[in-house]
mmCIF file of C-alpha atoms in Angstrom:
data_model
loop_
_atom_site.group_PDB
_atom_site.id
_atom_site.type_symbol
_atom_site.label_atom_id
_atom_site.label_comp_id
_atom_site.label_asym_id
_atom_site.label_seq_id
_atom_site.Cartn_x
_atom_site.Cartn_y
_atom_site.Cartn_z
ATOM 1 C CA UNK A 798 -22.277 -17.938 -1.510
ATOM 2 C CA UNK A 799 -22.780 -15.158 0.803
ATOM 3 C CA UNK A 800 -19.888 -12.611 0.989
ATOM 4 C CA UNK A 801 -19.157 -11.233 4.325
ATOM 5 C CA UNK A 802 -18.308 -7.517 5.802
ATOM 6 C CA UNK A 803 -15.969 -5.207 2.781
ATOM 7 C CA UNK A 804 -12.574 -4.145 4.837
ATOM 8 C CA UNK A 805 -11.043 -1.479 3.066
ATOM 9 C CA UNK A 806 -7.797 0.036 3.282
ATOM 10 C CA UNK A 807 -5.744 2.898 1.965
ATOM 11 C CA UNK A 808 -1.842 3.214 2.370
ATOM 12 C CA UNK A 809 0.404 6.122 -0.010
ATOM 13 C CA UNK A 810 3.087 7.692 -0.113
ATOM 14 C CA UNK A 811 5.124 10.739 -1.574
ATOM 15 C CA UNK A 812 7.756 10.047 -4.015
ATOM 16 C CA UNK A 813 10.094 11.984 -5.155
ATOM 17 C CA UNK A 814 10.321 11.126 -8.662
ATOM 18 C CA UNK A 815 8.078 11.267 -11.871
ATOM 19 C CA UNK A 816 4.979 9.636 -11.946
ATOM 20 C CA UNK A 817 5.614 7.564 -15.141
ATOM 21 C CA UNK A 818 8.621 5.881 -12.786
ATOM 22 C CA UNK A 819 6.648 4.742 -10.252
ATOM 23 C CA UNK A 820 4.025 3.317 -12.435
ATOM 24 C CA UNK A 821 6.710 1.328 -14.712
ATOM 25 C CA UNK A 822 7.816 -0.431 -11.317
ATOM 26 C CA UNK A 823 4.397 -1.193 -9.677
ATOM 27 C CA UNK A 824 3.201 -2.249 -13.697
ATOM 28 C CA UNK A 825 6.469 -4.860 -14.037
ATOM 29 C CA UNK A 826 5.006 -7.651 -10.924
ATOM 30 C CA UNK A 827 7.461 -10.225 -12.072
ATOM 31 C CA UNK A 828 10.503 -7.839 -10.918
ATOM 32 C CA UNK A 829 8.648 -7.325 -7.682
ATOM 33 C CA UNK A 830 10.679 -10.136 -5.993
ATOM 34 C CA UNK A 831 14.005 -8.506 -6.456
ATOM 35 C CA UNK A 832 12.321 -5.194 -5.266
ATOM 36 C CA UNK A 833 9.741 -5.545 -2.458
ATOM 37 C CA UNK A 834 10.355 -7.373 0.989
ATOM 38 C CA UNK A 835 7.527 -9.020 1.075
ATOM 39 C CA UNK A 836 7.236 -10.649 -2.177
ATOM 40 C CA UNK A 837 9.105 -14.085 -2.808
ATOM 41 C CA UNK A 838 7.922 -15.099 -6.220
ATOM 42 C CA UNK A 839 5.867 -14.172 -9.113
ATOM 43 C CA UNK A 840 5.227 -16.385 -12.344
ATOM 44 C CA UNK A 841 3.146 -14.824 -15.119
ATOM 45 C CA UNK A 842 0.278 -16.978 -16.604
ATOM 46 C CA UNK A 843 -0.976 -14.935 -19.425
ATOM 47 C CA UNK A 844 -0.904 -11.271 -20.428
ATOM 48 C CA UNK A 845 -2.135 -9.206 -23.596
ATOM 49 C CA UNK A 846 -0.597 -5.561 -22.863
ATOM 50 C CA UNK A 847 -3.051 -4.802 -20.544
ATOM 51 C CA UNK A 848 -4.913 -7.664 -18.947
ATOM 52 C CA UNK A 849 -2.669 -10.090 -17.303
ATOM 53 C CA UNK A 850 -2.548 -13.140 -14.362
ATOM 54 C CA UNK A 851 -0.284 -13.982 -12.112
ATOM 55 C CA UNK A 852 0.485 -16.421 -9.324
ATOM 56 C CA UNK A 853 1.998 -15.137 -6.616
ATOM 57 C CA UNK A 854 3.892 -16.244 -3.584
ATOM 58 C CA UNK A 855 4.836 -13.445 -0.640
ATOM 59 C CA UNK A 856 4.900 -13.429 2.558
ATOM 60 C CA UNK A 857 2.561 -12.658 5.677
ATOM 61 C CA UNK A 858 2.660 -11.690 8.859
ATOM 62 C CA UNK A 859 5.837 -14.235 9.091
ATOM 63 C CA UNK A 860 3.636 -17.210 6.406
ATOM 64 C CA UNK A 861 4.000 -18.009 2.476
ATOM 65 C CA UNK A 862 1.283 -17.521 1.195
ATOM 66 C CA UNK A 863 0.165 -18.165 -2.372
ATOM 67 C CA UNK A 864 -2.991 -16.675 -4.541
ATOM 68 C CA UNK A 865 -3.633 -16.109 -8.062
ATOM 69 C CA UNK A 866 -4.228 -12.710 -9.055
ATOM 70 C CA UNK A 867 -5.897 -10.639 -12.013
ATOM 71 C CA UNK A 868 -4.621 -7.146 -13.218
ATOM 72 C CA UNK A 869 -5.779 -4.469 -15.724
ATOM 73 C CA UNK A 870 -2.856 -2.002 -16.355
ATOM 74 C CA UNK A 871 -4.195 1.470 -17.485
ATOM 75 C CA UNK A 872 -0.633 3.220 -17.942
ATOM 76 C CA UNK A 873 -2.696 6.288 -19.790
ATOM 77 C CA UNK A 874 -4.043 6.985 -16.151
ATOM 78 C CA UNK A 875 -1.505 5.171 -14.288
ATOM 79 C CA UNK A 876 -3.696 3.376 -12.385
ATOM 80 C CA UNK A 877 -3.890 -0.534 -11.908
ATOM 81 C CA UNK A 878 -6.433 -2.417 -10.954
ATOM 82 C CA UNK A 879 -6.167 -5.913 -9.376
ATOM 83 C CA UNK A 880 -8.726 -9.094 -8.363
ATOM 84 C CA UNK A 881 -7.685 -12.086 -6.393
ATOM 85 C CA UNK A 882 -9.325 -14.990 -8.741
ATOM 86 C CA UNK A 883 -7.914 -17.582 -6.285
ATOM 87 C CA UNK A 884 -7.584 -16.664 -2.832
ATOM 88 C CA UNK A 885 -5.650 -17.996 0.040
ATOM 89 C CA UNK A 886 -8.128 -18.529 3.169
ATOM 90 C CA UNK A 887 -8.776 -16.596 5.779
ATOM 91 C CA UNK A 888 -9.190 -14.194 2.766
ATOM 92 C CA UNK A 889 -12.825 -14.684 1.121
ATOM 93 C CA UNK A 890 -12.356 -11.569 -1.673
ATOM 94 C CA UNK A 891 -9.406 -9.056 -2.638
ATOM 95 C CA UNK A 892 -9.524 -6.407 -4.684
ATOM 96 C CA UNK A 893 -7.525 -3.240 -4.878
ATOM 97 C CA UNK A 894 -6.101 -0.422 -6.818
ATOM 98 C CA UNK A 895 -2.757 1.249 -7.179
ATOM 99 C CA UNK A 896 -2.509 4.602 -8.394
ATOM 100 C CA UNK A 897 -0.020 7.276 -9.043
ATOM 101 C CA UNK A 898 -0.846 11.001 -9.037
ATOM 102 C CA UNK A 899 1.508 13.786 -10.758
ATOM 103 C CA UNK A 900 2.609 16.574 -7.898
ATOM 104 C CA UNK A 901 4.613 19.734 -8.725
ATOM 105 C CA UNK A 902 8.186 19.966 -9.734
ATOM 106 C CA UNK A 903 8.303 15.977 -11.120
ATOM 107 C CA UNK A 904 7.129 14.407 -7.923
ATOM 108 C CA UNK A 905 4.276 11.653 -7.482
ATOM 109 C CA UNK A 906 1.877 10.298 -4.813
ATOM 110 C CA UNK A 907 1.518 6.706 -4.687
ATOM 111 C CA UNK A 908 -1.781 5.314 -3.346
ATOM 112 C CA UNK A 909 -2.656 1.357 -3.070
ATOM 113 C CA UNK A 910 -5.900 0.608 -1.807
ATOM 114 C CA UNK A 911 -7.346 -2.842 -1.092
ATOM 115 C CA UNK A 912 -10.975 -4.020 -0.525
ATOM 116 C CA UNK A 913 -11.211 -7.144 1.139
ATOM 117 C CA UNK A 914 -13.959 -10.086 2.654
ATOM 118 C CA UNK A 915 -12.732 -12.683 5.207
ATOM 119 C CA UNK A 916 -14.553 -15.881 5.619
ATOM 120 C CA UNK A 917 -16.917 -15.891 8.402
ATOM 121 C CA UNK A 918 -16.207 -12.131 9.270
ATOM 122 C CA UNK A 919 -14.157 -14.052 12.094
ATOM 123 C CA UNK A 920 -12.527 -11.082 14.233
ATOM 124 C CA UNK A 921 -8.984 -12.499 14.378
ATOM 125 C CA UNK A 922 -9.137 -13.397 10.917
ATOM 126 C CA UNK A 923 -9.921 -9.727 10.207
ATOM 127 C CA UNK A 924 -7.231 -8.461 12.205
ATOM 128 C CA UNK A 925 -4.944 -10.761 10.935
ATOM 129 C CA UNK A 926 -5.693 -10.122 6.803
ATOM 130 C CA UNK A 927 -5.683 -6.269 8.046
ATOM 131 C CA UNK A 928 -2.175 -6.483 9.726
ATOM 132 C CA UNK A 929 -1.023 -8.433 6.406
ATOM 133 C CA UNK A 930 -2.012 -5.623 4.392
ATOM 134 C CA UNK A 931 -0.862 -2.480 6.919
ATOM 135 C CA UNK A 932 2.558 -4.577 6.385
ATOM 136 C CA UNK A 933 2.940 -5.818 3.351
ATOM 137 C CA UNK A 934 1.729 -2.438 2.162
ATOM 138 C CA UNK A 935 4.005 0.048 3.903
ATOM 139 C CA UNK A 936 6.879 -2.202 2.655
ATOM 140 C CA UNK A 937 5.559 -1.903 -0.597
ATOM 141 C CA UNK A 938 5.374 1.330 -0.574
ATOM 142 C CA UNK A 939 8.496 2.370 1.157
ATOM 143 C CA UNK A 940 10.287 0.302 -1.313
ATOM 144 C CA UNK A 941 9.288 1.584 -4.644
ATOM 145 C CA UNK A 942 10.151 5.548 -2.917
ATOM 146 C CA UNK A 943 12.855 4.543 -2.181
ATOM 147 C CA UNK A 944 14.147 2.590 -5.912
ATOM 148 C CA UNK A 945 12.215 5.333 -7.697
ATOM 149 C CA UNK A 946 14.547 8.011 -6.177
ATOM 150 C CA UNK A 947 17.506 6.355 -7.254
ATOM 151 C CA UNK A 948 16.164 5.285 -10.930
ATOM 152 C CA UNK A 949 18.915 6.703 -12.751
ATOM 153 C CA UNK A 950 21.321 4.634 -10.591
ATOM 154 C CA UNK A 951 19.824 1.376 -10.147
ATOM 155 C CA UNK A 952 22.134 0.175 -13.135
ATOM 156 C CA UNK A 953 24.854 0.511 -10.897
ATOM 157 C CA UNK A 954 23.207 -1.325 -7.742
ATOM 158 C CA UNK A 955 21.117 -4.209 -9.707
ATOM 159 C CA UNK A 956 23.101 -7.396 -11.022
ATOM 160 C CA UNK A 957 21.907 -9.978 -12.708
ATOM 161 C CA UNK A 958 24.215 -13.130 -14.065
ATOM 162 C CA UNK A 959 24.333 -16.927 -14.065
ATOM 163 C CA UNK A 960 26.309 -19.997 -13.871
ATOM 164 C CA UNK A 961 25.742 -23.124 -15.446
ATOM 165 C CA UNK A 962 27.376 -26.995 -15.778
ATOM 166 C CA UNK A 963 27.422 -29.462 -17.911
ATOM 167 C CA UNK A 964 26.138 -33.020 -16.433
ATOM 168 C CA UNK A 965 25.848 -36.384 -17.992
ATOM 169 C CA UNK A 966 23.413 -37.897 -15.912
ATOM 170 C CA UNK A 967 19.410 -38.108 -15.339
ATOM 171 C CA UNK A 968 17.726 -34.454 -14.634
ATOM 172 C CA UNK A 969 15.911 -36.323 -11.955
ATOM 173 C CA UNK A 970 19.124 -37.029 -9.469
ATOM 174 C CA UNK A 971 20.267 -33.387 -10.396
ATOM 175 C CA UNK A 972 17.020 -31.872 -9.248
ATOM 176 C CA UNK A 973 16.804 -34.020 -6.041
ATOM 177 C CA UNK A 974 20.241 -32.862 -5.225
ATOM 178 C CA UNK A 975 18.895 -29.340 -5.148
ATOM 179 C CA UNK A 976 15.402 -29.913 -3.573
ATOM 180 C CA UNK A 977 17.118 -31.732 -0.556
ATOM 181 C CA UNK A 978 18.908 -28.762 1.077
ATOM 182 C CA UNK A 979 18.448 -29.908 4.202
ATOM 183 C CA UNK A 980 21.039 -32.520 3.503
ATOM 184 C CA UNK A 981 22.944 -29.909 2.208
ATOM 185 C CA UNK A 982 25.286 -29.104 5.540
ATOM 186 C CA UNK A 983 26.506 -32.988 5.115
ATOM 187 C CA UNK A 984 27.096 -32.755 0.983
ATOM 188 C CA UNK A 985 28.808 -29.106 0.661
ATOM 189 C CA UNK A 986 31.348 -27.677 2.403
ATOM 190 C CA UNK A 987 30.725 -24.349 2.652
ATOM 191 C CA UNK A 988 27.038 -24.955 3.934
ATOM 192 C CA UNK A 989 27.844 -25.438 7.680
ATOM 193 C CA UNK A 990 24.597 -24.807 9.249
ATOM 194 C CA UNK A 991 21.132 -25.121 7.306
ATOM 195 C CA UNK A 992 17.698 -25.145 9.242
ATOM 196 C CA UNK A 993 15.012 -26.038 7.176
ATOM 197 C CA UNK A 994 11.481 -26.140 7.695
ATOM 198 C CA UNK A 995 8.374 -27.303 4.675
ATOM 199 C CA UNK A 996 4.966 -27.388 6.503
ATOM 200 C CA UNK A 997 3.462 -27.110 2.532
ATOM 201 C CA UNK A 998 4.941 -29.335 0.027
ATOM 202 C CA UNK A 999 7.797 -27.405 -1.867
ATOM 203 C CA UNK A 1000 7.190 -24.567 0.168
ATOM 204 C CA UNK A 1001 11.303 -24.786 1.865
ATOM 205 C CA UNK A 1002 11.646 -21.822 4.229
ATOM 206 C CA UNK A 1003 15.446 -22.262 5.817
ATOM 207 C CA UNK A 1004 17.859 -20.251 7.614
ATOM 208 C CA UNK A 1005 21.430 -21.271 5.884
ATOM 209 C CA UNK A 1006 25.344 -20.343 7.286
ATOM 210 C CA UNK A 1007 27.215 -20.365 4.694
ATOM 211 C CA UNK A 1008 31.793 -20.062 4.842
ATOM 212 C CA UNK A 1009 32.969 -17.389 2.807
ATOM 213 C CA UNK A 1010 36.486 -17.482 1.292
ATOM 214 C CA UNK A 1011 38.150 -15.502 4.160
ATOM 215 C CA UNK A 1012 37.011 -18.075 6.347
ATOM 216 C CA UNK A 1013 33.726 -15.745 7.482
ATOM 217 C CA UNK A 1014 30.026 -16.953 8.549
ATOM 218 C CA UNK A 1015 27.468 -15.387 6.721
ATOM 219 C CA UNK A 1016 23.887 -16.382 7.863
ATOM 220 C CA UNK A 1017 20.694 -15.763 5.296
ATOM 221 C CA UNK A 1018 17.321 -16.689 5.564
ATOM 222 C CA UNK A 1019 15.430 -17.746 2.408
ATOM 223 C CA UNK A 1020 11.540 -19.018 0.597
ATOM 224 C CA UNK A 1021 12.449 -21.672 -1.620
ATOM 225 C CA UNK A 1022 9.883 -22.524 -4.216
ATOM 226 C CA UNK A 1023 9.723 -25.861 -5.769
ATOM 227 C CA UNK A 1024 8.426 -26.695 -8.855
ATOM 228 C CA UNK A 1025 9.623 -30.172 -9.978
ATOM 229 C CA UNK A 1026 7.677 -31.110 -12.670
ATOM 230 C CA UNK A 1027 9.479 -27.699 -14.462
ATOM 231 C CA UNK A 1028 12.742 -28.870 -13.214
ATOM 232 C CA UNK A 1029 12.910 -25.187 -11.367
ATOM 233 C CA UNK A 1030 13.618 -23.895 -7.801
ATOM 234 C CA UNK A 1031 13.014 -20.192 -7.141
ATOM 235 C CA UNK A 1032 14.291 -18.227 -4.235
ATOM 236 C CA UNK A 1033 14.201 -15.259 -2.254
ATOM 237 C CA UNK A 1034 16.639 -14.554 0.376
ATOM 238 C CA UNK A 1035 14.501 -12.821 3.124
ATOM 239 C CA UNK A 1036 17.633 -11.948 5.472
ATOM 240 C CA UNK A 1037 20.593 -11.371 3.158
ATOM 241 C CA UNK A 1038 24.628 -10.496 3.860
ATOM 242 C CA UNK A 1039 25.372 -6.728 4.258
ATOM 243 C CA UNK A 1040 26.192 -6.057 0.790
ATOM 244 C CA UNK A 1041 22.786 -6.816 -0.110
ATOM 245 C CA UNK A 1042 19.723 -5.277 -0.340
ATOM 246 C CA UNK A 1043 18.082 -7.557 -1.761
ATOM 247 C CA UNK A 1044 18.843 -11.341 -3.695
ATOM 248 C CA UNK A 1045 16.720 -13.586 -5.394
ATOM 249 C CA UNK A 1046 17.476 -16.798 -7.287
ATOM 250 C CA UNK A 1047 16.895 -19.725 -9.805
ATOM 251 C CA UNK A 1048 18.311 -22.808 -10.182
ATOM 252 C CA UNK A 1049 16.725 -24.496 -13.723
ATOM 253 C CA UNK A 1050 17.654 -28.082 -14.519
ATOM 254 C CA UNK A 1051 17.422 -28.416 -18.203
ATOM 255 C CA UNK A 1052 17.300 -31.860 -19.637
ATOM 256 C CA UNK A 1053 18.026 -31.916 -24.032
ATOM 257 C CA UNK A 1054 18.970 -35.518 -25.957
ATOM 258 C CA UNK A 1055 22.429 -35.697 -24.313
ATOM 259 C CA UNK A 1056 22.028 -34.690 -21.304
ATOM 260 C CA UNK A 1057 21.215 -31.969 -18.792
ATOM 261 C CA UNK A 1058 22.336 -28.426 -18.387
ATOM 262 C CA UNK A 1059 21.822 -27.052 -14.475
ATOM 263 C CA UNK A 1060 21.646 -23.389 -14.427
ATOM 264 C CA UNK A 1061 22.122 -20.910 -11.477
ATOM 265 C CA UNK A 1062 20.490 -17.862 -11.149
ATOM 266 C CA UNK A 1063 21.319 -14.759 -9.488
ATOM 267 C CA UNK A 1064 19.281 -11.208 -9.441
ATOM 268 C CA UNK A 1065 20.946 -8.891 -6.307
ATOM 269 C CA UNK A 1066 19.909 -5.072 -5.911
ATOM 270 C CA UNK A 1067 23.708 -3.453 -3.543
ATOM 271 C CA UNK A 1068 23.270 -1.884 -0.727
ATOM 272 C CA UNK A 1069 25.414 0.691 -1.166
ATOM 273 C CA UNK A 1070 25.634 2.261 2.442
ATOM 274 C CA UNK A 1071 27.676 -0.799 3.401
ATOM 275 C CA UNK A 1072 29.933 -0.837 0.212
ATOM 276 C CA UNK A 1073 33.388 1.069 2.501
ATOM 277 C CA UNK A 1074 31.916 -0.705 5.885
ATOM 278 C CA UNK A 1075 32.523 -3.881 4.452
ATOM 279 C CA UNK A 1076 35.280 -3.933 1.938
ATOM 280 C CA UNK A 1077 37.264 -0.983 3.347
ATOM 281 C CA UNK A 1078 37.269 3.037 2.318
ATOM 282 C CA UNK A 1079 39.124 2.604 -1.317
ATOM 283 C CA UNK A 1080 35.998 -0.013 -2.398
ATOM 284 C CA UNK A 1081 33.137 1.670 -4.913
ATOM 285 C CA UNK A 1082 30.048 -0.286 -6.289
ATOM 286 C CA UNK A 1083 31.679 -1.424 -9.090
ATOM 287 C CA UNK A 1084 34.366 -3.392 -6.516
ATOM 288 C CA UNK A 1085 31.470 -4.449 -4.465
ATOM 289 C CA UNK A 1086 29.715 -5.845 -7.891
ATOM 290 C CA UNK A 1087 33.059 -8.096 -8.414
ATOM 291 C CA UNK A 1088 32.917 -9.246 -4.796
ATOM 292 C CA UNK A 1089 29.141 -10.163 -5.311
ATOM 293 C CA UNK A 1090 29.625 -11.877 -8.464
ATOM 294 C CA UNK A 1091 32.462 -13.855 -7.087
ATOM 295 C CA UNK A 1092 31.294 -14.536 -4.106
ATOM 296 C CA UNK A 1093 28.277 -16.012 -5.089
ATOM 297 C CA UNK A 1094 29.236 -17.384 -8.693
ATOM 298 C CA UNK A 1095 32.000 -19.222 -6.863
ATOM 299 C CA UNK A 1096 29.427 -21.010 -4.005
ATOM 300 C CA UNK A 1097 26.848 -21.919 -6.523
ATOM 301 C CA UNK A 1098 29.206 -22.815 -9.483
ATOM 302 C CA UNK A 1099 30.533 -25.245 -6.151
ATOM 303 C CA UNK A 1100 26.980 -26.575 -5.840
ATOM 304 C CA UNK A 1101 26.600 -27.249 -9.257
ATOM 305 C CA UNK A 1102 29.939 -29.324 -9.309
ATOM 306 C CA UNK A 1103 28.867 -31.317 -6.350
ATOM 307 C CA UNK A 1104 25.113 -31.792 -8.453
ATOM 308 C CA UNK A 1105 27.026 -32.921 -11.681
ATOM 309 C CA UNK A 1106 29.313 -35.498 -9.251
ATOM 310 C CA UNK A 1107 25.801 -36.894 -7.457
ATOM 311 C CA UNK A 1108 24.433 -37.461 -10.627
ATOM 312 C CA UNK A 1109 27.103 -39.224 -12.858
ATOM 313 C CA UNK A 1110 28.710 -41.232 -9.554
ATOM 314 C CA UNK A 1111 24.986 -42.730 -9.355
ATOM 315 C CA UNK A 1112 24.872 -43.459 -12.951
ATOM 316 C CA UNK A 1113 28.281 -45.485 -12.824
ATOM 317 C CA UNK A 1114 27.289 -47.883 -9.925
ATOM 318 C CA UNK A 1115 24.091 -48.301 -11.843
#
């Protein structure tokens, strides 16, 4: 196989904050999710403490796309280096290497460079893997200066929790509730609107309104990924309500002798500029973390309910 033209590019950036920060977040891919825009979902195949594969899903110039990827982590040097084993056409080859560079006074520069072959050395394809990376990367980028400068605090902005219930019923009906969100407007009632669109089999990109208990509208935009056989759904919301930043999701259907167990998921990184915009002057993150978690323990603990009812009604006129 002939391998066309090498496009290379190099993005970086200056953080302010120590090097050995920045590489912990760029070294932990399976947070990256919760903390990059562009990244939907990352599933870990193997790793040994320094070699490692992953699958990932992320999205591109407005597509999901999906490749698997190989990484060596070299945290005495702070550099990793990465491979994509199984890429995602137009892209032919991928390779590219993030490293972090002590400055003066405890700052860093962050550098991530990719190396890349399109198929055919088409020139739209080119431009189109190049405007992908230009992106994806500056996201990237702008993202991790921007957690890394508020390391001591993300404690305070990240939540992570989950609700679960109890079903006496098959795992299958409990799942299909869940995969079919587009029927989700007609089965829950605080879904009002849901637009949902799967050009790749459990690929589910939708835009969802959603009631609130005040008898607000918020609208989100999420990647669903579906993984049936596993009983799993992963999310990311790509649009999110104010008091977000950012919110990703699982919901885990776990099937055991006497029945299933569906779990709900919730990771959410506060955005705290909007904490007094939205609940009023007197609120502080640690009010805006009890809205969160009621807000969206008491919607999905709702959805659960409604899976558990779908399930064991079906079983009873069986």
């Amino acid at each position: 196989m002939s391998i066309g033209r090498v496009h290379r590019t190099t993005h970086s950036v200056q953080v302010d904050a120590a090097a050995g920060v920045v590489y912990g977040l760029i070294s932990d891919a399976v947070q990256w999710p919760l903390y990059f825009p562009p990244n939907v979902n990352v599933e870990r195949l193997e790793f040994d403490g320094t070699h490692e594969r992953l699958r990932m899903w992320a999205t591109a110039n407005g597509e999901v796309r999906s490749w698997i990827s190989e990484r060596v982590q070299d945290p005495q040097e702070r550099r990793i280096e990465f491979r994509q084993t199984v890429p995602q056409a137009p892209v032919e080859t991928m390779y590219g290497t993030w490293i972090v560079e002590e400055r003066p006074g405890g700052t860093s520069l962050l550098t991530l460079l990719h190396d890349f072959t399109v198929v055919g050395d088409r020139p739209d394809d080119v431009a189109w893997v190049e405007s992908a990376c230009d992106t994806n990367s500056r996201a990237e980028l702008d993202n991790i200066k921007r957690l890394a400068e508020r390391w001591t605090r993300l404690d305070e902005l990240v939540l992570s929790f989950e609700d679960s219930v109890r079903i006496n019923g098959p795992a299958e009906l409990v799942y299909d509730f869940l995969y079919r969100v587009g029927d989700w407007p007609d089965l829950i009632p605080h879904v009002s609107r849901l637009d949902l669109t799967e050009d790749s089999p459990g690929v589910q990109i939708m835009s969802m309104d959603t009631l609130t208990a005040d008898g607000s509208t918020h609208t989100t935009e999420s990647v669903r990924i579906c993984f049936p056989h596993a009983g799993r759904i992963v999310y990311k919301q790509t649009t999110t309500p104010a008091l977000m930043e950012a919110h990703t999701g699982e919901w885990s259907v776990v099937p055991d002798e006497t029945g299933v167990t569906v779990v709900s998921q919730h990771s959410v990184v506060l955005r705290e500029e909007a904490v007094t915009r939205v609940l009023g002057p007197a609120a502080d993150l640690t009010t805006a973390r009890r809205y969160v978690r009621q807000a969206l323990g008491r919607n999905s603990t709702a959805t659960l309910e409604l899976a558990r009812q779908h399930a064991e009604s079906a079983i009873h006129v069986l």
